[in-house]
Amino acid sequence: MSRKKPDRMSDISFTLMSFVFKVMDLFHSPVKKIDSFGISEGMTIVDYGCGPGRYIERASKLVGPNGKVYAADVQELAAEAIKKKMTQLGLTNVEPVVITGYSCPIESHTADMIYALDMFHMVKNPTELLKELHRIVKQDGFLIIDDGHQPRETTKSKILASGVWKITEEHKKHLKCLPV
């Protein structure tokens, strides 16, 4: 009998979520959202909780050939979806990463920016997650995180309780945080 990994949805749920995102993206392009994050040429960024990779193509183009995008998720199916997108779209600066629990195999102080979208509400131990993101980001880097399906005050409370991030900007759709 296998145990479910923490914060990991079933493969069936992941497949259904991927389908729902495809339909949503027909009506509301995710490009506009990611364009507001301050991604620039040459950056190393992490799409944490990348899912099926709805932001990967745009992120890859924004960082350019001298930048890098890590597409990180706890779902093995996410890594497969990212590899497929890399092949189909010719994305040579993207690397899929499978996360185990809250341990991400990306080296410490690697990322100029991490974005974590539509996933924070599902995290069972937000402090542990936020500490891991803090480990990955450079000291002068930043985190973009949205509420997902929870109230803004809950998101802010979880971030501040971690003790490793400070909220520096609050936007309608996301928060920008700097490492403490």
CSV table of C-alpha atoms in Angstrom, one decimal:
chain,number,residue,atom,x,y,z
A,1,MET,CA,0.0,0.0,0.0
A,2,SER,CA,1.6,3.3,-1.0
A,3,ARG,CA,1.2,6.5,1.0
A,4,LYS,CA,0.2,9.7,-0.6
A,5,LYS,CA,2.9,12.3,-0.8
A,6,PRO,CA,2.2,15.5,1.2
A,7,ASP,CA,0.5,18.2,-0.8
A,8,ARG,CA,0.3,16.0,-3.9
A,9,MET,CA,-2.9,15.5,-5.7
A,10,SER,CA,-3.8,12.2,-7.5
A,11,ASP,CA,-2.8,11.8,-11.1
A,12,ILE,CA,-6.5,11.9,-12.1
A,13,SER,CA,-7.0,15.2,-10.3
A,14,PHE,CA,-3.9,16.6,-12.0
A,15,THR,CA,-5.1,15.5,-15.4
A,16,LEU,CA,-8.5,17.1,-14.8
A,17,MET,CA,-6.9,20.3,-13.5
A,18,SER,CA,-4.7,20.4,-16.6
A,19,PHE,CA,-7.8,20.2,-18.8
A,20,VAL,CA,-9.6,22.9,-16.8
A,21,PHE,CA,-6.5,25.2,-17.2
A,22,LYS,CA,-6.5,24.6,-21.0
A,23,VAL,CA,-10.2,25.7,-21.2
A,24,MET,CA,-9.6,28.7,-18.9
A,25,ASP,CA,-6.6,29.8,-21.0
A,26,LEU,CA,-8.8,29.9,-24.1
A,27,PHE,CA,-10.7,32.8,-22.5
A,28,HIS,CA,-8.1,34.4,-20.2
A,29,SER,CA,-4.5,34.2,-21.4
A,30,PRO,CA,-2.0,33.6,-18.5
A,31,VAL,CA,0.5,35.8,-20.4
A,32,LYS,CA,-0.8,39.1,-19.0
A,33,LYS,CA,-0.4,37.8,-15.4
A,34,ILE,CA,3.2,36.8,-15.8
A,35,ASP,CA,4.2,40.0,-17.7
A,36,SER,CA,3.5,42.0,-14.5
A,37,PHE,CA,6.1,40.1,-12.4
A,38,GLY,CA,9.2,41.9,-13.5
A,39,ILE,CA,10.9,39.0,-15.3
A,40,SER,CA,13.8,40.2,-17.5
A,41,GLU,CA,16.4,38.9,-19.8
A,42,GLY,CA,19.1,36.7,-18.2
A,43,MET,CA,17.2,35.9,-15.0
A,44,THR,CA,17.0,32.5,-13.4
A,45,ILE,CA,13.5,31.9,-12.3
A,46,VAL,CA,11.5,29.1,-10.7
A,47,ASP,CA,7.9,28.3,-11.5
A,48,TYR,CA,7.1,26.6,-8.3
A,49,GLY,CA,4.1,24.4,-8.5
A,50,CYS,CA,4.2,24.7,-12.3
A,51,GLY,CA,1.5,22.1,-12.9
A,52,PRO,CA,1.0,21.5,-16.6
A,53,GLY,CA,3.2,24.6,-17.4
A,54,ARG,CA,0.7,27.2,-18.4
A,55,TYR,CA,3.3,30.0,-17.8
A,56,ILE,CA,6.4,28.2,-19.0
A,57,GLU,CA,6.5,29.4,-22.7
A,58,ARG,CA,6.1,33.0,-21.7
A,59,ALA,CA,8.7,32.8,-18.9
A,60,SER,CA,11.2,31.1,-21.2
A,61,LYS,CA,10.8,33.9,-23.7
A,62,LEU,CA,11.1,36.6,-21.1
A,63,VAL,CA,14.4,35.3,-19.6
A,64,GLY,CA,15.8,34.7,-23.1
A,65,PRO,CA,18.6,32.4,-24.1
A,66,ASN,CA,20.9,33.6,-21.3
A,67,GLY,CA,18.3,32.9,-18.6
A,68,LYS,CA,16.9,29.8,-17.1
A,69,VAL,CA,13.4,28.6,-16.0
A,70,TYR,CA,13.1,25.8,-13.5
A,71,ALA,CA,9.6,24.2,-13.7
A,72,ALA,CA,9.1,22.6,-10.3
A,73,ASP,CA,6.2,20.5,-9.1
A,74,VAL,CA,5.5,17.5,-6.8
A,75,GLN,CA,3.6,15.8,-9.7
A,76,GLU,CA,5.7,13.5,-11.9
A,77,LEU,CA,3.0,14.2,-14.6
A,78,ALA,CA,3.9,17.9,-14.4
A,79,ALA,CA,7.5,17.1,-15.4
A,80,GLU,CA,6.2,15.0,-18.3
A,81,ALA,CA,4.0,17.8,-19.5
A,82,ILE,CA,6.9,20.3,-19.3
A,83,LYS,CA,9.2,18.0,-21.3
A,84,LYS,CA,6.4,17.7,-23.9
A,85,LYS,CA,6.1,21.5,-24.1
A,86,MET,CA,9.9,21.9,-24.3
A,87,THR,CA,10.0,19.6,-27.3
A,88,GLN,CA,6.9,21.1,-29.0
A,89,LEU,CA,7.9,24.7,-28.5
A,90,GLY,CA,11.7,24.4,-28.7
A,91,LEU,CA,12.3,25.7,-25.1
A,92,THR,CA,16.0,25.1,-24.5
A,93,ASN,CA,16.3,27.2,-21.3
A,94,VAL,CA,13.7,25.2,-19.3
A,95,GLU,CA,14.5,22.4,-16.8
A,96,PRO,CA,11.7,20.3,-15.2
A,97,VAL,CA,12.2,19.5,-11.5
A,98,VAL,CA,10.3,17.0,-9.4
A,99,ILE,CA,9.9,18.1,-5.8
A,100,THR,CA,9.8,15.5,-3.0
A,101,GLY,CA,7.7,16.7,-0.1
A,102,TYR,CA,9.1,20.2,0.6
A,103,SER,CA,12.6,19.4,-0.6
A,104,CYS,CA,13.4,20.9,-4.0
A,105,PRO,CA,16.6,19.7,-5.8
A,106,ILE,CA,17.5,23.2,-7.0
A,107,GLU,CA,20.7,24.5,-5.4
A,108,SER,CA,20.6,27.1,-2.7
A,109,HIS,CA,20.6,30.8,-3.7
A,110,THR,CA,20.0,30.0,-7.4
A,111,ALA,CA,16.8,32.0,-8.3
A,112,ASP,CA,16.5,35.7,-9.0
A,113,MET,CA,12.8,35.2,-8.7
A,114,ILE,CA,10.3,32.5,-7.8
A,115,TYR,CA,6.6,32.6,-8.6
A,116,ALA,CA,4.1,30.2,-7.0
A,117,LEU,CA,0.7,30.6,-8.5
A,118,ASP,CA,-2.7,28.9,-7.7
A,119,MET,CA,-1.1,26.4,-5.3
A,120,PHE,CA,-0.5,28.1,-1.9
A,121,HIS,CA,-4.0,27.3,-0.6
A,122,MET,CA,-3.3,23.5,-1.0
A,123,VAL,CA,0.0,23.6,1.0
A,124,LYS,CA,-0.4,21.7,4.3
A,125,ASN,CA,2.8,23.2,5.9
A,126,PRO,CA,3.2,26.7,4.5
A,127,THR,CA,6.1,27.5,6.8
A,128,GLU,CA,8.1,24.6,5.6
A,129,LEU,CA,7.4,25.5,2.0
A,130,LEU,CA,8.3,29.1,2.5
A,131,LYS,CA,11.6,28.2,4.2
A,132,GLU,CA,12.4,26.0,1.2
A,133,LEU,CA,11.6,28.8,-1.3
A,134,HIS,CA,13.8,31.1,0.9
A,135,ARG,CA,16.7,28.6,0.6
A,136,ILE,CA,16.4,28.6,-3.2
A,137,VAL,CA,16.1,32.4,-3.9
A,138,LYS,CA,19.2,34.7,-4.0
A,139,GLN,CA,19.5,37.2,-1.2
A,140,ASP,CA,18.5,40.0,-3.6
A,141,GLY,CA,15.8,37.9,-5.2
A,142,PHE,CA,12.1,37.9,-4.7
A,143,LEU,CA,9.0,35.8,-4.5
A,144,ILE,CA,5.7,36.4,-6.3
A,145,ILE,CA,2.8,34.4,-4.7
A,146,ASP,CA,-0.9,34.5,-5.1
A,147,ASP,CA,-3.8,33.6,-2.8
A,148,GLY,CA,-5.1,30.7,-4.8
A,149,HIS,CA,-8.4,29.8,-3.3
A,150,GLN,CA,-8.0,31.4,0.1
A,151,PRO,CA,-8.6,34.9,1.5
A,152,ARG,CA,-5.8,37.4,1.1
A,153,GLU,CA,-5.5,37.8,4.9
A,154,THR,CA,-4.8,34.0,5.2
A,155,THR,CA,-2.1,34.3,2.6
A,156,LYS,CA,-0.5,37.2,4.3
A,157,SER,CA,-0.7,35.6,7.7
A,158,LYS,CA,1.0,32.4,6.5
A,159,ILE,CA,3.8,34.4,4.8
A,160,LEU,CA,4.5,36.5,7.9
A,161,ALA,CA,4.3,33.5,10.2
A,162,SER,CA,7.1,31.8,8.3
A,163,GLY,CA,9.6,34.5,9.6
A,164,VAL,CA,11.6,34.3,6.4
A,165,TRP,CA,9.7,36.6,4.0
A,166,LYS,CA,8.5,40.2,4.2
A,167,ILE,CA,5.7,41.4,2.0
A,168,THR,CA,6.8,44.5,0.1
A,169,GLU,CA,4.1,44.9,-2.5
A,170,GLU,CA,0.4,44.0,-2.5
A,171,HIS,CA,-1.3,43.8,-5.9
A,172,LYS,CA,-4.9,42.7,-6.7
A,173,LYS,CA,-3.8,39.3,-8.0
A,174,HIS,CA,-0.5,38.7,-6.1
A,175,LEU,CA,2.0,39.6,-3.4
A,176,LYS,CA,5.7,40.4,-3.9
A,177,CYS,CA,7.9,39.2,-1.0
A,178,LEU,CA,11.6,39.7,-0.2
A,179,PRO,CA,13.7,37.4,1.9
A,180,VAL,CA,14.3,38.5,5.5
